[in-house]
């Protein structure tokens, strides 16, 4: 999956019957279904039941079981409310009659109101100054740890450019924050806001749990931890353009009890705040036998 077209094929669900849909999966390097895929597919299912032009403003989800890449995922949408201003949907995802994921999503009619936002960090390095994951693989692939190299070799529809590149061979604790630019590969073209929100939801599950490892990087890494997304929330504020670079500015307020918590804000190139994200994930040390 190396283009926006292939991503859209994965996110667009097959309609089974009223309020029921089915999706297939594609690996992003993990043995299980990528959490961002389930989030975005569930959002696709919810949006398919919205017929009053309302726009997603928030979603809240729990990952209950690991998804199996070889089995289709069934999405069942419950219409919880269609009020005067808001519509709420609940989506249950299952495989082989076992619930693996639940999502609540709220949609709001367009209204006028007060507006403010926080500012992007000053003096942020720009995308043209930075190396992408593809650049890192091409230039340093032979020197990277085998697992890192294998991860970067997976074809993806998104290019990522972190503003700081830690040396994977230099084990030291890192600050509890990170900034990553991202952009879809190829020509995106014009898209409805609903589709753009599904794509942004998909991308939001990349990088976010990684920042929770950084303060423990001298000891913790993907090879000695059992990790998984536990829950994921997202709030959408403003329109955005997927043809341009967006910045995911991340921080981790806390880790503990084998869980890591991270949150982030997504900005446009010119500093417009598009969305905010929060996630808690499992970070369980693997005990040596």
PDB file of C-alpha atoms in Angstrom:
ATOM      1  CA  UNK A   1       0.000   0.000   0.000  1.00  0.00           C
ATOM      2  CA  UNK A   2       2.093   2.865  -1.324  1.00  0.00           C
ATOM      3  CA  UNK A   3      -0.428   5.473  -2.515  1.00  0.00           C
ATOM      4  CA  UNK A   4      -3.482   7.369  -1.403  1.00  0.00           C
ATOM      5  CA  UNK A   5      -5.598   5.356  -3.858  1.00  0.00           C
ATOM      6  CA  UNK A   6      -4.656   2.071  -2.196  1.00  0.00           C
ATOM      7  CA  UNK A   7      -5.360   3.596   1.222  1.00  0.00           C
ATOM      8  CA  UNK A   8      -8.815   4.720   0.099  1.00  0.00           C
ATOM      9  CA  UNK A   9      -9.547   1.193  -1.143  1.00  0.00           C
ATOM     10  CA  UNK A  10      -8.809  -0.159   2.348  1.00  0.00           C
ATOM     11  CA  UNK A  11     -10.881   2.494   4.129  1.00  0.00           C
ATOM     12  CA  UNK A  12     -13.970   2.229   1.889  1.00  0.00           C
ATOM     13  CA  UNK A  13     -16.089  -0.554   3.385  1.00  0.00           C
ATOM     14  CA  UNK A  14     -18.340  -3.052   1.646  1.00  0.00           C
ATOM     15  CA  UNK A  15     -22.011  -2.464   2.464  1.00  0.00           C
ATOM     16  CA  UNK A  16     -23.673  -5.659   3.737  1.00  0.00           C
ATOM     17  CA  UNK A  17     -27.110  -4.563   4.900  1.00  0.00           C
ATOM     18  CA  UNK A  18     -28.632  -1.657   6.804  1.00  0.00           C
ATOM     19  CA  UNK A  19     -25.949  -0.106   9.061  1.00  0.00           C
ATOM     20  CA  UNK A  20     -23.627  -3.090   8.614  1.00  0.00           C
ATOM     21  CA  UNK A  21     -20.353  -3.047   6.712  1.00  0.00           C
ATOM     22  CA  UNK A  22     -17.258  -5.165   6.107  1.00  0.00           C
ATOM     23  CA  UNK A  23     -13.597  -4.300   5.658  1.00  0.00           C
ATOM     24  CA  UNK A  24     -10.341  -6.037   4.817  1.00  0.00           C
ATOM     25  CA  UNK A  25      -6.890  -5.375   6.239  1.00  0.00           C
ATOM     26  CA  UNK A  26      -3.364  -4.732   5.068  1.00  0.00           C
ATOM     27  CA  UNK A  27      -0.209  -5.035   7.175  1.00  0.00           C
ATOM     28  CA  UNK A  28       1.881  -2.010   8.119  1.00  0.00           C
ATOM     29  CA  UNK A  29       4.626  -4.203   9.594  1.00  0.00           C
ATOM     30  CA  UNK A  30       2.833  -5.511  12.686  1.00  0.00           C
ATOM     31  CA  UNK A  31       1.540  -9.096  12.982  1.00  0.00           C
ATOM     32  CA  UNK A  32      -1.869  -7.652  13.904  1.00  0.00           C
ATOM     33  CA  UNK A  33      -4.268  -5.210  12.260  1.00  0.00           C
ATOM     34  CA  UNK A  34      -3.030  -1.604  12.467  1.00  0.00           C
ATOM     35  CA  UNK A  35      -5.109   0.370  14.960  1.00  0.00           C
ATOM     36  CA  UNK A  36      -5.334   3.376  12.658  1.00  0.00           C
ATOM     37  CA  UNK A  37      -6.958   1.200  10.005  1.00  0.00           C
ATOM     38  CA  UNK A  38      -9.700  -0.008  12.361  1.00  0.00           C
ATOM     39  CA  UNK A  39     -10.279   3.550  13.593  1.00  0.00           C
ATOM     40  CA  UNK A  40     -10.633   4.912  10.063  1.00  0.00           C
ATOM     41  CA  UNK A  41     -12.784   2.032   8.817  1.00  0.00           C
ATOM     42  CA  UNK A  42     -15.119   2.392  11.802  1.00  0.00           C
ATOM     43  CA  UNK A  43     -15.361   6.103  11.044  1.00  0.00           C
ATOM     44  CA  UNK A  44     -16.180   5.267   7.418  1.00  0.00           C
ATOM     45  CA  UNK A  45     -19.017   3.052   8.669  1.00  0.00           C
ATOM     46  CA  UNK A  46     -20.333   5.771  10.991  1.00  0.00           C
ATOM     47  CA  UNK A  47     -20.210   8.432   8.268  1.00  0.00           C
ATOM     48  CA  UNK A  48     -22.173   6.159   5.919  1.00  0.00           C
ATOM     49  CA  UNK A  49     -25.172   6.520   8.278  1.00  0.00           C
ATOM     50  CA  UNK A  50     -24.991  10.352   8.467  1.00  0.00           C
ATOM     51  CA  UNK A  51     -27.455  11.884   6.003  1.00  0.00           C
ATOM     52  CA  UNK A  52     -27.892  15.397   7.412  1.00  0.00           C
ATOM     53  CA  UNK A  53     -24.575  17.002   6.343  1.00  0.00           C
ATOM     54  CA  UNK A  54     -23.192  17.000   9.895  1.00  0.00           C
ATOM     55  CA  UNK A  55     -19.439  16.897  10.369  1.00  0.00           C
ATOM     56  CA  UNK A  56     -17.409  14.749  12.758  1.00  0.00           C
ATOM     57  CA  UNK A  57     -16.084  16.734  15.708  1.00  0.00           C
ATOM     58  CA  UNK A  58     -14.925  13.962  18.056  1.00  0.00           C
ATOM     59  CA  UNK A  59     -14.372  10.240  18.365  1.00  0.00           C
ATOM     60  CA  UNK A  60     -13.499   7.970  21.281  1.00  0.00           C
ATOM     61  CA  UNK A  61     -12.461   4.345  20.825  1.00  0.00           C
ATOM     62  CA  UNK A  62     -11.281   1.270  22.718  1.00  0.00           C
ATOM     63  CA  UNK A  63      -9.203  -1.550  21.276  1.00  0.00           C
ATOM     64  CA  UNK A  64     -10.446  -4.738  22.938  1.00  0.00           C
ATOM     65  CA  UNK A  65      -8.665  -7.537  21.058  1.00  0.00           C
ATOM     66  CA  UNK A  66      -5.915  -7.742  18.467  1.00  0.00           C
ATOM     67  CA  UNK A  67      -7.308  -7.878  14.932  1.00  0.00           C
ATOM     68  CA  UNK A  68      -6.336 -10.773  12.646  1.00  0.00           C
ATOM     69  CA  UNK A  69      -4.983  -9.682   9.267  1.00  0.00           C
ATOM     70  CA  UNK A  70      -6.450 -12.639   7.367  1.00  0.00           C
ATOM     71  CA  UNK A  71     -10.087 -12.284   8.421  1.00  0.00           C
ATOM     72  CA  UNK A  72     -12.590  -9.607   7.358  1.00  0.00           C
ATOM     73  CA  UNK A  73     -13.756  -7.137   9.990  1.00  0.00           C
ATOM     74  CA  UNK A  74     -17.491  -6.640  10.457  1.00  0.00           C
ATOM     75  CA  UNK A  75     -18.692  -3.150  11.467  1.00  0.00           C
ATOM     76  CA  UNK A  76     -22.139  -2.702  13.017  1.00  0.00           C
ATOM     77  CA  UNK A  77     -23.372   0.900  13.434  1.00  0.00           C
ATOM     78  CA  UNK A  78     -25.909   1.847  16.105  1.00  0.00           C
ATOM     79  CA  UNK A  79     -27.740   5.159  15.689  1.00  0.00           C
ATOM     80  CA  UNK A  80     -27.637   6.550  19.226  1.00  0.00           C
ATOM     81  CA  UNK A  81     -29.018  10.032  18.562  1.00  0.00           C
ATOM     82  CA  UNK A  82     -30.034  12.459  15.844  1.00  0.00           C
ATOM     83  CA  UNK A  83     -30.797  15.637  17.753  1.00  0.00           C
ATOM     84  CA  UNK A  84     -31.285  19.228  16.715  1.00  0.00           C
ATOM     85  CA  UNK A  85     -27.526  19.909  16.476  1.00  0.00           C
ATOM     86  CA  UNK A  86     -25.649  16.655  17.075  1.00  0.00           C
ATOM     87  CA  UNK A  87     -25.739  13.101  15.754  1.00  0.00           C
ATOM     88  CA  UNK A  88     -24.025  10.274  17.662  1.00  0.00           C
ATOM     89  CA  UNK A  89     -23.052   6.862  16.334  1.00  0.00           C
ATOM     90  CA  UNK A  90     -21.654   3.782  18.068  1.00  0.00           C
ATOM     91  CA  UNK A  91     -19.662   1.330  15.951  1.00  0.00           C
ATOM     92  CA  UNK A  92     -18.797  -2.216  17.027  1.00  0.00           C
ATOM     93  CA  UNK A  93     -16.096  -4.071  15.093  1.00  0.00           C
ATOM     94  CA  UNK A  94     -15.896  -7.842  15.253  1.00  0.00           C
ATOM     95  CA  UNK A  95     -14.094 -10.830  13.758  1.00  0.00           C
ATOM     96  CA  UNK A  96     -15.424 -14.380  13.954  1.00  0.00           C
ATOM     97  CA  UNK A  97     -18.253 -13.146  16.210  1.00  0.00           C
ATOM     98  CA  UNK A  98     -15.783 -11.672  18.731  1.00  0.00           C
ATOM     99  CA  UNK A  99     -15.844  -7.933  19.427  1.00  0.00           C
ATOM    100  CA  UNK A 100     -12.389  -6.443  18.872  1.00  0.00           C
ATOM    101  CA  UNK A 101     -13.091  -2.690  18.931  1.00  0.00           C
ATOM    102  CA  UNK A 102     -15.746  -0.105  19.790  1.00  0.00           C
ATOM    103  CA  UNK A 103     -16.050   3.510  18.637  1.00  0.00           C
ATOM    104  CA  UNK A 104     -18.291   6.401  19.601  1.00  0.00           C
ATOM    105  CA  UNK A 105     -18.386   9.321  17.178  1.00  0.00           C
ATOM    106  CA  UNK A 106     -20.249  12.623  17.370  1.00  0.00           C
ATOM    107  CA  UNK A 107     -21.208  14.789  14.386  1.00  0.00           C
ATOM    108  CA  UNK A 108     -22.219  18.455  14.595  1.00  0.00           C
ATOM    109  CA  UNK A 109     -24.054  20.807  12.271  1.00  0.00           C
ATOM    110  CA  UNK A 110     -22.101  23.840  11.062  1.00  0.00           C
ATOM    111  CA  UNK A 111     -22.506  26.754  13.456  1.00  0.00           C
ATOM    112  CA  UNK A 112     -20.912  30.167  14.059  1.00  0.00           C
ATOM    113  CA  UNK A 113     -19.126  30.801  17.356  1.00  0.00           C
ATOM    114  CA  UNK A 114     -16.027  32.138  19.091  1.00  0.00           C
ATOM    115  CA  UNK A 115     -12.640  30.864  17.938  1.00  0.00           C
ATOM    116  CA  UNK A 116      -9.108  30.629  19.316  1.00  0.00           C
ATOM    117  CA  UNK A 117      -6.233  28.167  19.165  1.00  0.00           C
ATOM    118  CA  UNK A 118      -2.800  27.529  20.657  1.00  0.00           C
ATOM    119  CA  UNK A 119       0.236  28.388  18.566  1.00  0.00           C
ATOM    120  CA  UNK A 120       2.617  26.011  16.842  1.00  0.00           C
ATOM    121  CA  UNK A 121       6.068  25.854  18.461  1.00  0.00           C
ATOM    122  CA  UNK A 122       8.292  28.692  17.210  1.00  0.00           C
ATOM    123  CA  UNK A 123      11.299  28.045  14.943  1.00  0.00           C
ATOM    124  CA  UNK A 124      10.011  24.630  13.885  1.00  0.00           C
ATOM    125  CA  UNK A 125      12.218  22.924  11.293  1.00  0.00           C
ATOM    126  CA  UNK A 126      10.433  22.827   7.949  1.00  0.00           C
ATOM    127  CA  UNK A 127       9.845  19.659   5.886  1.00  0.00           C
ATOM    128  CA  UNK A 128      12.347  20.631   3.174  1.00  0.00           C
ATOM    129  CA  UNK A 129      15.100  20.694   5.819  1.00  0.00           C
ATOM    130  CA  UNK A 130      14.440  17.158   7.031  1.00  0.00           C
ATOM    131  CA  UNK A 131      14.947  13.546   6.024  1.00  0.00           C
ATOM    132  CA  UNK A 132      11.931  11.315   5.478  1.00  0.00           C
ATOM    133  CA  UNK A 133      11.622   7.695   6.563  1.00  0.00           C
ATOM    134  CA  UNK A 134      12.327   6.785   2.928  1.00  0.00           C
ATOM    135  CA  UNK A 135      15.459   8.967   2.907  1.00  0.00           C
ATOM    136  CA  UNK A 136      16.669   7.357   6.137  1.00  0.00           C
ATOM    137  CA  UNK A 137      16.178   3.881   4.676  1.00  0.00           C
ATOM    138  CA  UNK A 138      17.986   4.761   1.448  1.00  0.00           C
ATOM    139  CA  UNK A 139      20.932   6.461   3.145  1.00  0.00           C
ATOM    140  CA  UNK A 140      21.398   4.459   6.323  1.00  0.00           C
ATOM    141  CA  UNK A 141      19.585   1.177   5.629  1.00  0.00           C
ATOM    142  CA  UNK A 142      22.712  -0.974   5.835  1.00  0.00           C
ATOM    143  CA  UNK A 143      23.554   0.484   9.269  1.00  0.00           C
ATOM    144  CA  UNK A 144      20.094   0.256  10.834  1.00  0.00           C
ATOM    145  CA  UNK A 145      19.039  -2.513  13.246  1.00  0.00           C
ATOM    146  CA  UNK A 146      17.280  -5.275  11.315  1.00  0.00           C
ATOM    147  CA  UNK A 147      13.861  -4.624  12.886  1.00  0.00           C
ATOM    148  CA  UNK A 148      14.048  -0.896  12.196  1.00  0.00           C
ATOM    149  CA  UNK A 149      15.114  -1.542   8.608  1.00  0.00           C
ATOM    150  CA  UNK A 150      12.283  -4.052   8.085  1.00  0.00           C
ATOM    151  CA  UNK A 151       9.758  -1.568   9.485  1.00  0.00           C
ATOM    152  CA  UNK A 152      10.921   1.218   7.175  1.00  0.00           C
ATOM    153  CA  UNK A 153      10.806  -1.102   4.153  1.00  0.00           C
ATOM    154  CA  UNK A 154       7.026  -1.600   4.462  1.00  0.00           C
ATOM    155  CA  UNK A 155       5.295   0.372   1.647  1.00  0.00           C
ATOM    156  CA  UNK A 156       3.121   3.160   3.089  1.00  0.00           C
ATOM    157  CA  UNK A 157       0.826   5.786   1.577  1.00  0.00           C
ATOM    158  CA  UNK A 158       2.237   8.425   3.961  1.00  0.00           C
ATOM    159  CA  UNK A 159       5.687  10.034   4.155  1.00  0.00           C
ATOM    160  CA  UNK A 160       6.944  11.016   7.608  1.00  0.00           C
ATOM    161  CA  UNK A 161       9.686  13.518   8.456  1.00  0.00           C
ATOM    162  CA  UNK A 162      10.634  13.683  12.153  1.00  0.00           C
ATOM    163  CA  UNK A 163      12.295  16.912  13.249  1.00  0.00           C
ATOM    164  CA  UNK A 164      14.816  14.949  15.327  1.00  0.00           C
ATOM    165  CA  UNK A 165      16.482  11.649  14.448  1.00  0.00           C
ATOM    166  CA  UNK A 166      17.789   9.711  17.457  1.00  0.00           C
ATOM    167  CA  UNK A 167      20.646   7.297  16.876  1.00  0.00           C
ATOM    168  CA  UNK A 168      19.096   3.818  17.341  1.00  0.00           C
ATOM    169  CA  UNK A 169      22.499   2.492  18.447  1.00  0.00           C
ATOM    170  CA  UNK A 170      22.928   5.170  21.120  1.00  0.00           C
ATOM    171  CA  UNK A 171      20.715   4.080  23.998  1.00  0.00           C
ATOM    172  CA  UNK A 172      19.854   7.189  26.001  1.00  0.00           C
ATOM    173  CA  UNK A 173      16.693   8.674  27.442  1.00  0.00           C
ATOM    174  CA  UNK A 174      15.069  11.334  25.278  1.00  0.00           C
ATOM    175  CA  UNK A 175      12.769  14.296  25.995  1.00  0.00           C
ATOM    176  CA  UNK A 176       9.045  13.558  26.448  1.00  0.00           C
ATOM    177  CA  UNK A 177       8.021  15.230  23.202  1.00  0.00           C
ATOM    178  CA  UNK A 178       8.452  14.850  19.430  1.00  0.00           C
ATOM    179  CA  UNK A 179       7.403  16.627  16.240  1.00  0.00           C
ATOM    180  CA  UNK A 180       6.755  14.788  12.980  1.00  0.00           C
ATOM    181  CA  UNK A 181       5.734  16.270   9.626  1.00  0.00           C
ATOM    182  CA  UNK A 182       3.644  14.019   7.387  1.00  0.00           C
ATOM    183  CA  UNK A 183       2.155  14.103   3.907  1.00  0.00           C
ATOM    184  CA  UNK A 184       0.311  11.689   1.654  1.00  0.00           C
ATOM    185  CA  UNK A 185       2.280  10.332  -1.292  1.00  0.00           C
ATOM    186  CA  UNK A 186       1.215  11.328  -4.779  1.00  0.00           C
ATOM    187  CA  UNK A 187      -1.501  13.683  -5.963  1.00  0.00           C
ATOM    188  CA  UNK A 188      -4.366  13.696  -3.488  1.00  0.00           C
ATOM    189  CA  UNK A 189      -6.767  15.872  -5.476  1.00  0.00           C
ATOM    190  CA  UNK A 190      -9.974  17.319  -4.067  1.00  0.00           C
ATOM    191  CA  UNK A 191     -11.645  15.326  -1.303  1.00  0.00           C
ATOM    192  CA  UNK A 192     -14.728  15.711   0.831  1.00  0.00           C
ATOM    193  CA  UNK A 193     -14.025  16.612   4.446  1.00  0.00           C
ATOM    194  CA  UNK A 194     -15.443  13.266   5.591  1.00  0.00           C
ATOM    195  CA  UNK A 195     -12.813  11.364   3.569  1.00  0.00           C
ATOM    196  CA  UNK A 196     -10.009  13.647   4.766  1.00  0.00           C
ATOM    197  CA  UNK A 197     -11.042  13.058   8.377  1.00  0.00           C
ATOM    198  CA  UNK A 198     -10.937   9.295   7.844  1.00  0.00           C
ATOM    199  CA  UNK A 199      -7.421   9.545   6.395  1.00  0.00           C
ATOM    200  CA  UNK A 200      -6.241  11.822   9.206  1.00  0.00           C
ATOM    201  CA  UNK A 201      -7.679   9.363  11.735  1.00  0.00           C
ATOM    202  CA  UNK A 202      -5.714   6.559  10.058  1.00  0.00           C
ATOM    203  CA  UNK A 203      -2.473   8.557  10.231  1.00  0.00           C
ATOM    204  CA  UNK A 204      -3.061   9.640  13.847  1.00  0.00           C
ATOM    205  CA  UNK A 205      -2.178   6.167  15.148  1.00  0.00           C
ATOM    206  CA  UNK A 206       1.356   6.473  13.720  1.00  0.00           C
ATOM    207  CA  UNK A 207       4.124   7.838  15.984  1.00  0.00           C
ATOM    208  CA  UNK A 208       1.907   8.670  18.959  1.00  0.00           C
ATOM    209  CA  UNK A 209       2.842   5.783  21.263  1.00  0.00           C
ATOM    210  CA  UNK A 210       6.496   6.062  20.217  1.00  0.00           C
ATOM    211  CA  UNK A 211       6.856   9.326  22.124  1.00  0.00           C
ATOM    212  CA  UNK A 212       5.882   7.547  25.371  1.00  0.00           C
ATOM    213  CA  UNK A 213       8.956   5.316  24.964  1.00  0.00           C
ATOM    214  CA  UNK A 214      11.363   8.237  24.599  1.00  0.00           C
ATOM    215  CA  UNK A 215      11.903   9.078  28.307  1.00  0.00           C
ATOM    216  CA  UNK A 216      12.846   5.395  28.797  1.00  0.00           C
ATOM    217  CA  UNK A 217      14.854   4.882  25.595  1.00  0.00           C
ATOM    218  CA  UNK A 218      18.024   3.851  27.474  1.00  0.00           C
ATOM    219  CA  UNK A 219      16.210   0.684  28.551  1.00  0.00           C
ATOM    220  CA  UNK A 220      12.946   0.334  26.623  1.00  0.00           C
ATOM    221  CA  UNK A 221      12.540  -0.331  22.909  1.00  0.00           C
ATOM    222  CA  UNK A 222      10.122  -2.117  20.597  1.00  0.00           C
ATOM    223  CA  UNK A 223      12.092  -5.343  20.920  1.00  0.00           C
ATOM    224  CA  UNK A 224      11.731  -5.736  24.705  1.00  0.00           C
ATOM    225  CA  UNK A 225       8.186  -4.423  25.166  1.00  0.00           C
ATOM    226  CA  UNK A 226       4.735  -5.783  24.473  1.00  0.00           C
ATOM    227  CA  UNK A 227       2.901  -2.770  23.036  1.00  0.00           C
ATOM    228  CA  UNK A 228      -0.646  -2.168  21.837  1.00  0.00           C
ATOM    229  CA  UNK A 229      -3.066   0.723  21.503  1.00  0.00           C
ATOM    230  CA  UNK A 230      -5.641   0.602  24.314  1.00  0.00           C
ATOM    231  CA  UNK A 231      -7.787   3.638  23.600  1.00  0.00           C
ATOM    232  CA  UNK A 232      -7.768   6.552  21.185  1.00  0.00           C
ATOM    233  CA  UNK A 233      -9.583   9.881  21.131  1.00  0.00           C
ATOM    234  CA  UNK A 234      -9.594  12.631  18.546  1.00  0.00           C
ATOM    235  CA  UNK A 235     -11.133  16.088  18.188  1.00  0.00           C
ATOM    236  CA  UNK A 236     -11.497  17.895  14.854  1.00  0.00           C
ATOM    237  CA  UNK A 237     -11.502  21.685  14.752  1.00  0.00           C
ATOM    238  CA  UNK A 238     -10.928  23.071  11.252  1.00  0.00           C
ATOM    239  CA  UNK A 239     -10.684  22.259   7.545  1.00  0.00           C
ATOM    240  CA  UNK A 240      -7.308  21.184   6.151  1.00  0.00           C
ATOM    241  CA  UNK A 241      -5.527  20.305   2.932  1.00  0.00           C
ATOM    242  CA  UNK A 242      -4.030  16.840   2.538  1.00  0.00           C
ATOM    243  CA  UNK A 243      -2.007  17.968  -0.480  1.00  0.00           C
ATOM    244  CA  UNK A 244       0.376  19.774   1.862  1.00  0.00           C
ATOM    245  CA  UNK A 245       2.536  18.878   4.865  1.00  0.00           C
ATOM    246  CA  UNK A 246       0.930  18.660   8.310  1.00  0.00           C
ATOM    247  CA  UNK A 247       2.748  18.619  11.658  1.00  0.00           C
ATOM    248  CA  UNK A 248       1.983  16.150  14.458  1.00  0.00           C
ATOM    249  CA  UNK A 249       3.344  17.797  17.628  1.00  0.00           C
ATOM    250  CA  UNK A 250       3.437  15.151  20.373  1.00  0.00           C
ATOM    251  CA  UNK A 251       4.127  14.896  24.095  1.00  0.00           C
ATOM    252  CA  UNK A 252       3.863  12.236  26.792  1.00  0.00           C
ATOM    253  CA  UNK A 253       2.645  13.499  30.183  1.00  0.00           C
ATOM    254  CA  UNK A 254       2.974  10.138  31.943  1.00  0.00           C
ATOM    255  CA  UNK A 255       3.903   6.474  31.805  1.00  0.00           C
ATOM    256  CA  UNK A 256       3.239   3.954  34.569  1.00  0.00           C
ATOM    257  CA  UNK A 257       1.574   0.643  35.434  1.00  0.00           C
ATOM    258  CA  UNK A 258       2.765  -0.772  32.081  1.00  0.00           C
ATOM    259  CA  UNK A 259       0.820   1.931  30.231  1.00  0.00           C
ATOM    260  CA  UNK A 260       1.977   5.002  28.344  1.00  0.00           C
ATOM    261  CA  UNK A 261      -0.106   8.104  27.709  1.00  0.00           C
ATOM    262  CA  UNK A 262       0.541  10.487  24.829  1.00  0.00           C
ATOM    263  CA  UNK A 263      -1.282  13.393  23.250  1.00  0.00           C
ATOM    264  CA  UNK A 264      -0.685  15.622  20.279  1.00  0.00           C
ATOM    265  CA  UNK A 265      -1.859  18.491  18.120  1.00  0.00           C
ATOM    266  CA  UNK A 266      -1.971  18.512  14.324  1.00  0.00           C
ATOM    267  CA  UNK A 267      -1.110  21.786  12.557  1.00  0.00           C
ATOM    268  CA  UNK A 268      -0.973  22.973   8.963  1.00  0.00           C
ATOM    269  CA  UNK A 269       2.233  24.444   7.525  1.00  0.00           C
ATOM    270  CA  UNK A 270       1.071  27.938   8.385  1.00  0.00           C
ATOM    271  CA  UNK A 271       0.176  27.028  11.965  1.00  0.00           C
ATOM    272  CA  UNK A 272      -3.576  26.409  11.838  1.00  0.00           C
ATOM    273  CA  UNK A 273      -4.632  23.869  14.477  1.00  0.00           C
ATOM    274  CA  UNK A 274      -6.569  21.109  12.702  1.00  0.00           C
ATOM    275  CA  UNK A 275      -7.091  18.424  15.337  1.00  0.00           C
ATOM    276  CA  UNK A 276      -5.993  17.068  18.711  1.00  0.00           C
ATOM    277  CA  UNK A 277      -5.323  13.423  19.584  1.00  0.00           C
ATOM    278  CA  UNK A 278      -4.886  11.433  22.804  1.00  0.00           C
ATOM    279  CA  UNK A 279      -3.973   7.783  23.258  1.00  0.00           C
ATOM    280  CA  UNK A 280      -3.065   5.368  26.015  1.00  0.00           C
ATOM    281  CA  UNK A 281      -1.162   2.253  25.074  1.00  0.00           C
ATOM    282  CA  UNK A 282       0.174  -0.894  26.670  1.00  0.00           C
ATOM    283  CA  UNK A 283       3.935  -0.758  27.378  1.00  0.00           C
ATOM    284  CA  UNK A 284       4.574  -4.039  29.194  1.00  0.00           C
ATOM    285  CA  UNK A 285       8.234  -5.059  29.666  1.00  0.00           C
ATOM    286  CA  UNK A 286       8.913  -8.555  28.366  1.00  0.00           C
ATOM    287  CA  UNK A 287      10.432 -10.585  31.176  1.00  0.00           C
ATOM    288  CA  UNK A 288      13.361 -12.753  30.239  1.00  0.00           C
ATOM    289  CA  UNK A 289      12.812 -16.411  31.035  1.00  0.00           C
TER     290      UNK A 289
END
